[in-house]
mmCIF file of C-alpha atoms and ligand atoms in Angstrom:
data_model
loop_
_atom_site.group_PDB
_atom_site.id
_atom_site.type_symbol
_atom_site.label_atom_id
_atom_site.label_comp_id
_atom_site.label_asym_id
_atom_site.label_seq_id
_atom_site.Cartn_x
_atom_site.Cartn_y
_atom_site.Cartn_z
ATOM 1 C CA UNK T 1 -0.162 -8.620 28.236
ATOM 2 C CA UNK T 2 0.044 -10.200 24.871
ATOM 3 C CA UNK T 3 -3.194 -10.450 22.998
ATOM 4 C CA UNK T 4 -4.616 -14.012 21.947
ATOM 5 C CA UNK T 5 -6.325 -12.552 19.024
ATOM 6 C CA UNK T 6 -5.548 -13.631 15.393
ATOM 7 C CA UNK T 7 -3.122 -11.286 14.001
ATOM 8 C CA UNK T 8 -3.059 -10.401 10.377
ATOM 9 C CA UNK T 9 -0.599 -8.014 9.351
ATOM 10 C CA UNK T 10 -1.688 -6.260 5.907
ATOM 11 C CA UNK T 11 1.083 -4.317 4.570
ATOM 12 C CA UNK T 12 3.903 -6.716 4.368
ATOM 13 C CA UNK T 13 6.362 -6.622 1.633
ATOM 14 C CA UNK T 14 8.096 -9.332 -0.482
ATOM 15 C CA UNK T 15 9.967 -9.342 -3.724
ATOM 16 C CA UNK T 16 11.388 -12.141 -6.342
ATOM 17 C CA UNK T 17 14.633 -12.430 -7.830
ATOM 18 C CA UNK T 18 13.669 -11.733 -11.373
ATOM 19 C CA UNK T 19 11.979 -8.349 -10.144
ATOM 20 C CA UNK T 20 15.100 -7.348 -7.975
ATOM 21 C CA UNK T 21 17.390 -7.880 -11.193
ATOM 22 C CA UNK T 22 15.099 -5.657 -13.244
ATOM 23 C CA UNK T 23 15.513 -2.846 -10.563
ATOM 24 C CA UNK T 24 19.216 -3.313 -10.520
ATOM 25 C CA UNK T 25 18.833 -2.187 -14.084
ATOM 26 C CA UNK T 26 16.983 0.618 -13.115
ATOM 27 C CA UNK T 27 19.427 1.663 -10.386
ATOM 28 C CA UNK T 28 22.229 1.651 -13.387
ATOM 29 C CA UNK T 29 19.951 3.558 -15.792
ATOM 30 C CA UNK T 30 20.264 7.386 -16.484
ATOM 31 C CA UNK T 31 16.788 7.893 -14.712
ATOM 32 C CA UNK T 32 16.622 10.920 -12.524
ATOM 33 C CA UNK T 33 13.666 9.879 -10.429
ATOM 34 C CA UNK T 34 13.530 10.147 -6.608
ATOM 35 C CA UNK T 35 12.978 6.474 -6.404
ATOM 36 C CA UNK T 36 16.740 5.834 -7.334
ATOM 37 C CA UNK T 37 17.458 6.626 -3.880
ATOM 38 C CA UNK T 38 15.941 3.441 -2.351
ATOM 39 C CA UNK T 39 16.212 1.613 -5.836
ATOM 40 C CA UNK T 40 20.044 1.561 -5.521
ATOM 41 C CA UNK T 41 20.370 1.494 -1.926
ATOM 42 C CA UNK T 42 18.541 -1.869 -1.854
ATOM 43 C CA UNK T 43 19.224 -3.422 -5.230
ATOM 44 C CA UNK T 44 22.821 -1.901 -6.138
ATOM 45 C CA UNK T 45 24.512 -0.647 -3.139
ATOM 46 C CA UNK T 46 28.154 0.838 -3.941
ATOM 47 C CA UNK T 47 29.380 -1.453 -1.135
ATOM 48 C CA UNK T 48 27.660 -4.275 0.625
ATOM 49 C CA UNK T 49 26.640 -3.357 4.056
ATOM 50 C CA UNK T 50 26.311 0.435 3.299
ATOM 51 C CA UNK T 51 22.997 2.484 2.922
ATOM 52 C CA UNK T 52 20.125 0.611 2.834
ATOM 53 C CA UNK T 53 21.733 -2.666 2.506
ATOM 54 C CA UNK T 54 22.993 -2.062 5.921
ATOM 55 C CA UNK T 55 19.388 -2.957 6.831
ATOM 56 C CA UNK T 56 19.388 -5.822 4.646
ATOM 57 C CA UNK T 57 16.012 -5.237 3.197
ATOM 58 C CA UNK T 58 16.774 -7.412 0.280
ATOM 59 C CA UNK T 59 17.236 -10.421 2.033
ATOM 60 C CA UNK T 60 14.079 -9.618 4.135
ATOM 61 C CA UNK T 61 12.235 -9.149 0.911
ATOM 62 C CA UNK T 62 13.350 -12.109 -0.858
ATOM 63 C CA UNK T 63 12.568 -14.504 2.166
ATOM 64 C CA UNK T 64 9.103 -15.196 2.742
ATOM 65 C CA UNK T 65 8.977 -19.061 4.126
ATOM 66 C CA UNK T 66 11.989 -19.282 6.098
ATOM 67 C CA UNK T 67 13.518 -16.806 8.264
ATOM 68 C CA UNK T 68 10.356 -14.560 8.301
ATOM 69 C CA UNK T 69 7.784 -17.415 9.046
ATOM 70 C CA UNK T 70 9.915 -18.590 11.848
ATOM 71 C CA UNK T 71 9.647 -15.212 13.300
ATOM 72 C CA UNK T 72 5.902 -14.962 12.857
ATOM 73 C CA UNK T 73 5.802 -18.207 14.729
ATOM 74 C CA UNK T 74 7.898 -17.017 17.545
ATOM 75 C CA UNK T 75 5.786 -13.471 17.810
ATOM 76 C CA UNK T 76 2.504 -14.992 17.280
ATOM 77 C CA UNK T 77 1.838 -13.107 14.035
ATOM 78 C CA UNK T 78 -0.721 -15.403 12.352
ATOM 79 C CA UNK T 79 -0.908 -14.253 8.497
ATOM 80 C CA UNK T 80 1.045 -11.737 6.533
ATOM 81 C CA UNK T 81 -0.638 -10.002 3.464
ATOM 82 C CA UNK T 82 1.919 -9.737 0.957
ATOM 83 C CA UNK T 83 2.658 -7.351 -1.649
ATOM 84 C CA UNK T 84 5.184 -6.974 -4.103
ATOM 85 C CA UNK T 85 7.587 -4.064 -2.773
ATOM 86 C CA UNK T 86 7.810 -0.585 -4.094
ATOM 87 C CA UNK T 87 8.141 0.414 -6.767
ATOM 88 C CA UNK T 88 6.463 -2.936 -8.099
ATOM 89 C CA UNK T 89 6.753 -2.998 -11.715
ATOM 90 C CA UNK T 90 6.001 0.866 -12.269
ATOM 91 C CA UNK T 91 9.472 1.997 -13.525
ATOM 92 C CA UNK T 92 9.602 -0.917 -16.215
ATOM 93 C CA UNK T 93 8.553 -0.450 -19.887
ATOM 94 C CA UNK T 94 4.908 -1.710 -20.191
ATOM 95 C CA UNK T 95 6.001 -5.075 -21.478
ATOM 96 C CA UNK T 96 8.338 -5.751 -19.169
ATOM 97 C CA UNK T 97 6.183 -4.683 -16.294
ATOM 98 C CA UNK T 98 3.408 -6.688 -17.598
ATOM 99 C CA UNK T 99 5.365 -9.899 -17.819
ATOM 100 C CA UNK T 100 6.730 -9.225 -14.343
ATOM 101 C CA UNK T 101 3.536 -8.508 -12.587
ATOM 102 C CA UNK T 102 2.172 -11.910 -13.915
ATOM 103 C CA UNK T 103 5.171 -13.765 -12.737
ATOM 104 C CA UNK T 104 5.218 -12.128 -9.548
ATOM 105 C CA UNK T 105 1.480 -13.212 -8.906
ATOM 106 C CA UNK T 106 2.228 -16.666 -9.943
ATOM 107 C CA UNK T 107 4.906 -16.943 -7.518
ATOM 108 C CA UNK T 108 2.508 -15.142 -4.754
ATOM 109 C CA UNK T 109 -0.055 -17.519 -5.339
ATOM 110 C CA UNK T 110 2.042 -20.579 -4.829
ATOM 111 C CA UNK T 111 3.114 -19.202 -1.649
ATOM 112 C CA UNK T 112 -0.460 -18.618 -0.563
ATOM 113 C CA UNK T 113 -1.289 -22.304 -1.700
ATOM 114 C CA UNK T 114 1.779 -23.844 0.306
ATOM 115 C CA UNK T 115 0.596 -21.539 3.504
ATOM 116 C CA UNK T 116 -2.867 -20.706 3.063
ATOM 117 C CA UNK T 117 -3.354 -19.895 6.792
ATOM 118 C CA UNK T 118 0.039 -17.895 6.963
ATOM 119 C CA UNK T 119 -0.270 -15.857 3.749
ATOM 120 C CA UNK T 120 -2.358 -14.072 1.722
ATOM 121 C CA UNK T 121 -1.326 -11.773 -1.203
ATOM 122 C CA UNK T 122 -2.491 -8.766 -2.988
ATOM 123 C CA UNK T 123 -1.684 -9.043 -6.741
ATOM 124 C CA UNK T 124 0.451 -6.648 -8.955
ATOM 125 C CA UNK T 125 -0.611 -5.061 -12.353
ATOM 126 C CA UNK T 126 1.275 -2.779 -14.708
ATOM 127 C CA UNK T 127 -0.515 0.399 -15.025
ATOM 128 C CA UNK T 128 1.640 1.362 -17.992
ATOM 129 C CA UNK T 129 -0.779 -0.737 -20.188
ATOM 130 C CA UNK T 130 -4.182 -0.381 -18.602
ATOM 131 C CA UNK T 131 -6.127 -2.926 -20.631
ATOM 132 C CA UNK T 132 -3.729 -5.863 -20.220
ATOM 133 C CA UNK T 133 -3.643 -4.852 -16.534
ATOM 134 C CA UNK T 134 -7.241 -5.104 -16.349
ATOM 135 C CA UNK T 135 -6.888 -8.819 -17.628
ATOM 136 C CA UNK T 136 -4.343 -9.665 -15.290
ATOM 137 C CA UNK T 137 -6.350 -8.252 -12.353
ATOM 138 C CA UNK T 138 -9.183 -10.735 -13.560
ATOM 139 C CA UNK T 139 -6.910 -13.609 -13.696
ATOM 140 C CA UNK T 140 -5.289 -12.804 -10.103
ATOM 141 C CA UNK T 141 -8.413 -12.820 -8.436
ATOM 142 C CA UNK T 142 -10.446 -15.609 -10.557
ATOM 143 C CA UNK T 143 -7.954 -17.975 -11.211
ATOM 144 C CA UNK T 144 -4.967 -17.374 -8.496
ATOM 145 C CA UNK T 145 -7.411 -16.597 -5.776
ATOM 146 C CA UNK T 146 -5.360 -13.476 -4.476
ATOM 147 C CA UNK T 147 -6.944 -11.024 -2.141
ATOM 148 C CA UNK T 148 -6.955 -7.650 -3.960
ATOM 149 C CA UNK T 149 -4.138 -5.320 -5.568
ATOM 150 C CA UNK T 150 -1.340 -3.130 -4.739
ATOM 151 C CA UNK T 151 -0.236 -0.177 -6.452
ATOM 152 C CA UNK T 152 2.704 2.056 -5.487
ATOM 153 C CA UNK T 153 1.357 5.343 -6.114
ATOM 154 C CA UNK T 154 1.951 7.249 -9.355
ATOM 155 C CA UNK T 155 2.853 5.794 -12.850
ATOM 156 C CA UNK T 156 5.376 7.915 -15.108
ATOM 157 C CA UNK T 157 4.271 10.869 -12.870
ATOM 158 C CA UNK T 158 0.644 10.404 -13.676
ATOM 159 C CA UNK T 159 -2.379 9.452 -11.214
ATOM 160 C CA UNK T 160 -5.345 7.213 -11.099
ATOM 161 C CA UNK T 161 -7.584 10.394 -11.833
ATOM 162 C CA UNK T 162 -6.159 10.127 -15.161
ATOM 163 C CA UNK T 163 -8.672 8.501 -17.445
ATOM 164 C CA UNK T 164 -6.277 6.165 -19.056
ATOM 165 C CA UNK T 165 -6.146 4.217 -15.912
ATOM 166 C CA UNK T 166 -9.956 3.714 -15.492
ATOM 167 C CA UNK T 167 -9.965 0.101 -17.269
ATOM 168 C CA UNK T 168 -7.955 -0.966 -14.277
ATOM 169 C CA UNK T 169 -10.301 0.908 -11.733
ATOM 170 C CA UNK T 170 -13.385 -0.560 -13.585
ATOM 171 C CA UNK T 171 -11.612 -4.215 -12.807
ATOM 172 C CA UNK T 172 -10.925 -3.487 -9.476
ATOM 173 C CA UNK T 173 -14.592 -2.471 -8.558
ATOM 174 C CA UNK T 174 -16.203 -5.145 -10.845
ATOM 175 C CA UNK T 175 -14.162 -7.817 -9.173
ATOM 176 C CA UNK T 176 -14.975 -6.174 -5.751
ATOM 177 C CA UNK T 177 -11.324 -6.183 -4.752
ATOM 178 C CA UNK T 178 -9.580 -3.319 -2.978
ATOM 179 C CA UNK T 179 -6.676 -1.869 -4.323
ATOM 180 C CA UNK T 180 -4.067 -0.840 -1.736
ATOM 181 C CA UNK T 181 -2.170 2.554 -2.772
ATOM 182 C CA UNK T 182 1.387 2.192 -1.134
ATOM 183 C CA UNK T 183 4.213 4.894 -1.682
ATOM 184 C CA UNK T 184 6.736 5.243 -3.708
ATOM 185 C CA UNK T 185 8.843 8.237 -4.165
ATOM 186 C CA UNK T 186 7.227 11.154 -5.080
ATOM 187 C CA UNK T 187 6.626 12.088 -8.863
ATOM 188 C CA UNK T 188 9.259 14.196 -10.591
ATOM 189 C CA UNK T 189 7.465 17.664 -9.897
ATOM 190 C CA UNK T 190 8.122 17.568 -6.475
ATOM 191 C CA UNK T 191 11.760 16.571 -6.555
ATOM 192 C CA UNK T 192 13.204 20.176 -5.439
ATOM 193 C CA UNK T 193 12.678 20.182 -1.940
ATOM 194 C CA UNK T 194 12.381 16.626 -1.251
ATOM 195 C CA UNK T 195 15.851 15.883 -2.148
ATOM 196 C CA UNK T 196 17.794 16.851 1.013
ATOM 197 C CA UNK T 197 17.874 15.391 4.508
ATOM 198 C CA UNK T 198 16.474 12.107 3.609
ATOM 199 C CA UNK T 199 13.159 13.749 3.082
ATOM 200 C CA UNK T 200 12.444 11.848 -0.140
ATOM 201 C CA UNK T 201 11.957 8.607 1.485
ATOM 202 C CA UNK T 202 9.417 7.239 4.409
ATOM 203 C CA UNK T 203 10.486 10.350 6.332
ATOM 204 C CA UNK T 204 8.057 12.384 4.396
ATOM 205 C CA UNK T 205 7.932 12.242 0.764
ATOM 206 C CA UNK T 206 6.304 8.648 0.359
ATOM 207 C CA UNK T 207 3.263 9.904 2.641
ATOM 208 C CA UNK T 208 3.046 13.517 0.717
ATOM 209 C CA UNK T 209 3.143 11.707 -2.603
ATOM 210 C CA UNK T 210 0.500 9.083 -1.752
ATOM 211 C CA UNK T 211 -1.526 11.479 0.254
ATOM 212 C CA UNK T 212 -1.502 13.693 -2.789
ATOM 213 C CA UNK T 213 -2.641 10.694 -4.965
ATOM 214 C CA UNK T 214 -5.709 10.273 -3.005
ATOM 215 C CA UNK T 215 -6.738 13.637 -2.609
ATOM 216 C CA UNK T 216 -6.415 13.758 -6.414
ATOM 217 C CA UNK T 217 -8.858 10.985 -6.810
ATOM 218 C CA UNK T 218 -11.481 12.370 -4.437
ATOM 219 C CA UNK T 219 -11.216 16.075 -5.810
ATOM 220 C CA UNK T 220 -11.544 14.836 -9.510
ATOM 221 C CA UNK T 221 -14.862 13.328 -8.914
ATOM 222 C CA UNK T 222 -13.588 9.950 -9.611
ATOM 223 C CA UNK T 223 -15.518 8.102 -7.006
ATOM 224 C CA UNK T 224 -19.016 9.389 -8.542
ATOM 225 C CA UNK T 225 -18.009 6.982 -11.499
ATOM 226 C CA UNK T 226 -16.577 4.189 -9.341
ATOM 227 C CA UNK T 227 -18.820 4.257 -6.244
ATOM 228 C CA UNK T 228 -18.052 0.952 -4.950
ATOM 229 C CA UNK T 229 -14.214 1.235 -5.589
ATOM 230 C CA UNK T 230 -12.489 0.317 -2.162
ATOM 231 C CA UNK T 231 -8.979 1.997 -1.759
ATOM 232 C CA UNK T 232 -6.559 1.198 1.196
ATOM 233 C CA UNK T 233 -4.027 3.603 2.283
ATOM 234 C CA UNK T 234 -1.080 2.718 4.925
ATOM 235 C CA UNK T 235 0.633 4.948 7.315
ATOM 236 C CA UNK T 236 -2.254 5.927 9.305
ATOM 237 C CA UNK T 237 -3.999 7.158 6.041
ATOM 238 C CA UNK T 238 -1.179 8.993 5.017
ATOM 239 C CA UNK T 239 -2.304 12.132 7.161
ATOM 240 C CA UNK T 240 -5.640 12.238 5.380
ATOM 241 C CA UNK T 241 -7.797 11.822 8.482
ATOM 242 C CA UNK T 242 -6.367 14.694 10.237
ATOM 243 C CA UNK T 243 -6.745 17.110 7.059
ATOM 244 C CA UNK T 244 -10.343 15.895 6.440
ATOM 245 C CA UNK T 245 -12.143 18.915 7.834
ATOM 246 C CA UNK T 246 -9.934 21.449 5.872
ATOM 247 C CA UNK T 247 -10.140 19.340 2.762
ATOM 248 C CA UNK T 248 -14.060 19.716 2.894
ATOM 249 C CA UNK T 249 -13.832 23.516 3.569
ATOM 250 C CA UNK T 250 -11.393 24.180 0.838
ATOM 251 C CA UNK T 251 -12.951 21.880 -1.599
ATOM 252 C CA UNK T 252 -16.303 23.353 -1.308
ATOM 253 C CA UNK T 253 -14.730 26.928 -1.955
ATOM 254 C CA UNK T 254 -12.483 25.131 -4.829
ATOM 255 C CA UNK T 255 -15.752 24.061 -6.501
ATOM 256 C CA UNK T 256 -17.952 27.145 -5.839
ATOM 257 C CA UNK T 257 -14.885 28.832 -7.684
ATOM 258 C CA UNK T 258 -15.036 26.470 -10.482
ATOM 259 C CA UNK T 259 -11.345 25.283 -9.906
ATOM 260 C CA UNK T 260 -12.575 21.506 -9.105
ATOM 261 C CA UNK T 261 -15.600 19.569 -10.715
ATOM 262 C CA UNK T 262 -18.696 19.733 -8.617
ATOM 263 C CA UNK T 263 -18.901 16.104 -6.542
ATOM 264 C CA UNK T 264 -21.952 14.130 -5.220
ATOM 265 C CA UNK T 265 -20.206 13.720 -1.774
ATOM 266 C CA UNK T 266 -17.841 15.859 0.174
ATOM 267 C CA UNK T 267 -14.627 14.811 0.289
ATOM 268 C CA UNK T 268 -14.886 13.550 4.102
ATOM 269 C CA UNK T 269 -17.680 11.337 2.746
ATOM 270 C CA UNK T 270 -15.639 9.784 -0.117
ATOM 271 C CA UNK T 271 -13.063 9.092 2.519
ATOM 272 C CA UNK T 272 -15.362 7.394 4.721
ATOM 273 C CA UNK T 273 -17.136 5.571 1.943
ATOM 274 C CA UNK T 274 -14.446 4.552 -0.366
ATOM 275 C CA UNK T 275 -11.097 4.237 1.806
ATOM 276 C CA UNK T 276 -9.755 2.268 4.721
ATOM 277 C CA UNK T 277 -6.528 2.752 6.332
ATOM 278 C CA UNK T 278 -3.657 0.763 8.098
ATOM 279 C CA UNK T 279 -1.542 1.294 10.809
ATOM 280 C CA UNK T 280 1.803 0.671 9.170
ATOM 281 C CA UNK T 281 4.692 2.388 10.439
ATOM 282 C CA UNK T 282 2.713 4.652 12.695
ATOM 283 C CA UNK T 283 2.861 3.297 16.083
ATOM 284 C CA UNK T 284 1.239 5.990 17.895
ATOM 285 C CA UNK T 285 -1.782 5.520 20.259
ATOM 286 C CA UNK T 286 -3.173 9.045 19.998
ATOM 287 C CA UNK T 287 -3.220 8.789 15.911
ATOM 288 C CA UNK T 288 -4.667 5.541 16.297
ATOM 289 C CA UNK T 289 -7.396 6.760 18.813
ATOM 290 C CA UNK T 290 -8.067 9.688 16.405
ATOM 291 C CA UNK T 291 -8.253 7.403 13.172
ATOM 292 C CA UNK T 292 -10.506 5.094 14.784
ATOM 293 C CA UNK T 293 -12.882 7.844 16.122
ATOM 294 C CA UNK T 294 -12.712 9.847 12.833
ATOM 295 C CA UNK T 295 -13.438 6.941 10.501
ATOM 296 C CA UNK T 296 -14.875 4.338 12.574
ATOM 297 C CA UNK T 297 -13.467 0.939 14.095
ATOM 298 C CA UNK T 298 -14.639 -0.934 10.849
ATOM 299 C CA UNK T 299 -12.168 0.919 8.766
ATOM 300 C CA UNK T 300 -8.818 0.808 10.369
ATOM 301 C CA UNK T 301 -6.525 -2.325 10.092
ATOM 302 C CA UNK T 302 -3.425 -3.467 11.664
ATOM 303 C CA UNK T 303 -0.202 -3.666 9.499
ATOM 304 C CA UNK T 304 3.584 -4.026 10.260
ATOM 305 C CA UNK T 305 5.254 -2.682 7.242
ATOM 306 C CA UNK T 306 8.089 -5.654 7.254
ATOM 307 C CA UNK T 307 10.943 -5.692 6.708
ATOM 308 C CA UNK T 308 10.958 -1.958 6.309
ATOM 309 C CA UNK T 309 9.608 -2.009 10.119
ATOM 310 C CA UNK T 310 10.467 -4.615 12.838
ATOM 311 C CA UNK T 311 7.461 -7.052 13.947
ATOM 312 C CA UNK T 312 7.696 -6.964 17.588
ATOM 313 C CA UNK T 313 7.200 -3.384 18.363
ATOM 314 C CA UNK T 314 4.296 -3.181 16.034
ATOM 315 C CA UNK T 315 2.669 -5.986 17.834
ATOM 316 C CA UNK T 316 3.668 -4.140 21.253
ATOM 317 C CA UNK T 317 1.933 -1.418 19.781
ATOM 318 C CA UNK T 318 -1.491 -2.786 19.168
ATOM 319 C CA UNK T 319 -1.346 -5.213 22.203
ATOM 320 C CA UNK T 320 -1.052 -2.312 24.522
ATOM 321 C CA UNK T 321 -3.383 0.256 22.585
ATOM 322 C CA UNK T 322 -6.009 1.426 24.868
ATOM 323 C CA UNK T 323 -8.886 -0.006 22.892
ATOM 324 C CA UNK T 324 -12.163 -2.015 23.496
ATOM 325 C CA UNK T 325 -11.292 -5.982 22.663
ATOM 326 C CA UNK T 326 -13.970 -5.935 20.093
ATOM 327 C CA UNK T 327 -12.505 -2.927 18.479
ATOM 328 C CA UNK T 328 -9.113 -4.493 18.588
ATOM 329 C CA UNK T 329 -10.259 -7.713 17.087
ATOM 330 C CA UNK T 330 -11.484 -5.458 14.422
ATOM 331 C CA UNK T 331 -8.058 -4.014 13.602
ATOM 332 C CA UNK T 332 -6.092 -7.048 14.312
ATOM 333 C CA UNK T 333 -8.209 -9.554 12.116
ATOM 334 C CA UNK T 334 -12.002 -8.872 11.135
ATOM 335 C CA UNK T 335 -11.391 -5.699 8.802
ATOM 336 C CA UNK T 336 -8.643 -7.729 7.014
ATOM 337 C CA UNK T 337 -11.062 -10.837 6.711
ATOM 338 C CA UNK T 338 -13.771 -8.635 5.407
ATOM 339 C CA UNK T 339 -11.785 -6.381 3.020
ATOM 340 C CA UNK T 340 -9.334 -8.635 1.540
ATOM 341 C CA UNK T 341 -11.647 -11.717 1.668
ATOM 342 C CA UNK T 342 -9.285 -13.982 4.256
ATOM 343 C CA UNK T 343 -11.177 -17.002 5.473
ATOM 344 C CA UNK T 344 -12.037 -16.449 9.165
ATOM 345 C CA UNK T 345 -9.840 -18.895 11.280
HETATM 346 C C1 LIG R 401 10.554 2.291 3.560
HETATM 347 C C2 LIG R 401 9.620 2.064 4.499
HETATM 348 C C3 LIG R 401 10.100 1.548 2.202
HETATM 349 C C4 LIG R 401 8.324 1.552 4.262
HETATM 350 C C5 LIG R 401 9.074 1.106 1.840
HETATM 351 O O1 LIG R 401 8.657 0.548 0.762
HETATM 352 C C6 LIG R 401 7.980 1.125 2.888
HETATM 353 C C7 LIG R 401 11.947 2.598 3.635
HETATM 354 C C8 LIG R 401 9.579 0.688 -0.124
HETATM 355 O O2 LIG R 401 12.353 2.885 4.756
HETATM 356 O O3 LIG R 401 12.445 2.823 2.876
HETATM 357 O O4 LIG R 401 6.910 0.774 2.755
HETATM 358 MN MN1 LIG R 402 5.311 -0.588 3.370
#
């Protein structure tokens, strides 16, 4: 039976023409990044209708208030929490990235203002320039009233445990706003074994990249410096929930052997204190049941991953999940309202 609960989908992608045009330039550049498979396929296809373009992701990304909203109406999706799609601004030079992040945030805020009960938004920032990023993060929350931040994993093959990015983490923590770490293609060092069989993509590489990012953050002791920082991971936590026991066991050994810094808490404790996860693109009731039991019902949020995943099956997946009604209400909307400061209906 279709659930009447308010439905807030929390990893919903969009783009703007200016960012799409800049990504078309990246597609034509000599960059050897694995991201080029997706960037070329969506923004600069050889022939329209081929590859990624056959799935018409670009029009799905650029359209927010027309076809998407009509489909939301038809299917009973109350709200999309929007975020600028991967790789966001993270493949551009620092000045272009900083400028386009502000423009994308302005557009996103306008959409949210026009449809305050239908769209909320995660602000983009340019980690290439961490001090300017911190300023934009402040503006995005305090002036634009956006709901948190999106980051598409590594920037120039570097991760958030690098102290150069800490101004952005300080800003997020001080603003009390969650950073959603979304995948992009894996950093250059992972390239070799990922370039065959489509493994660079959402099939495997994205999850491995983003899971690695989160594990680096936990192992580095970053959360002792930023104890109130909240990170959101999609795709059922990028497999980390399933790995927590072994992560703890082996991290203890690495700490004892001097290969990892001493930390105040265990890896599982950091994951339970500083992370929440969403269900984007993992429509598996057994995985959901495990995640809810392992992390608790307050730390799992529903997401679709539109337009990369269709909306209807994501709703059917949650409607038919064998969960108590109160748990389902948390996953469908209450956790999103709390974490992303969305006004209750
Ligand atoms: C894909 C899937 C891409 C999910 C995504 O972001 C995503 C894909 C760029 O299938 O290419 O969130
Ligand atoms: Mn996504």
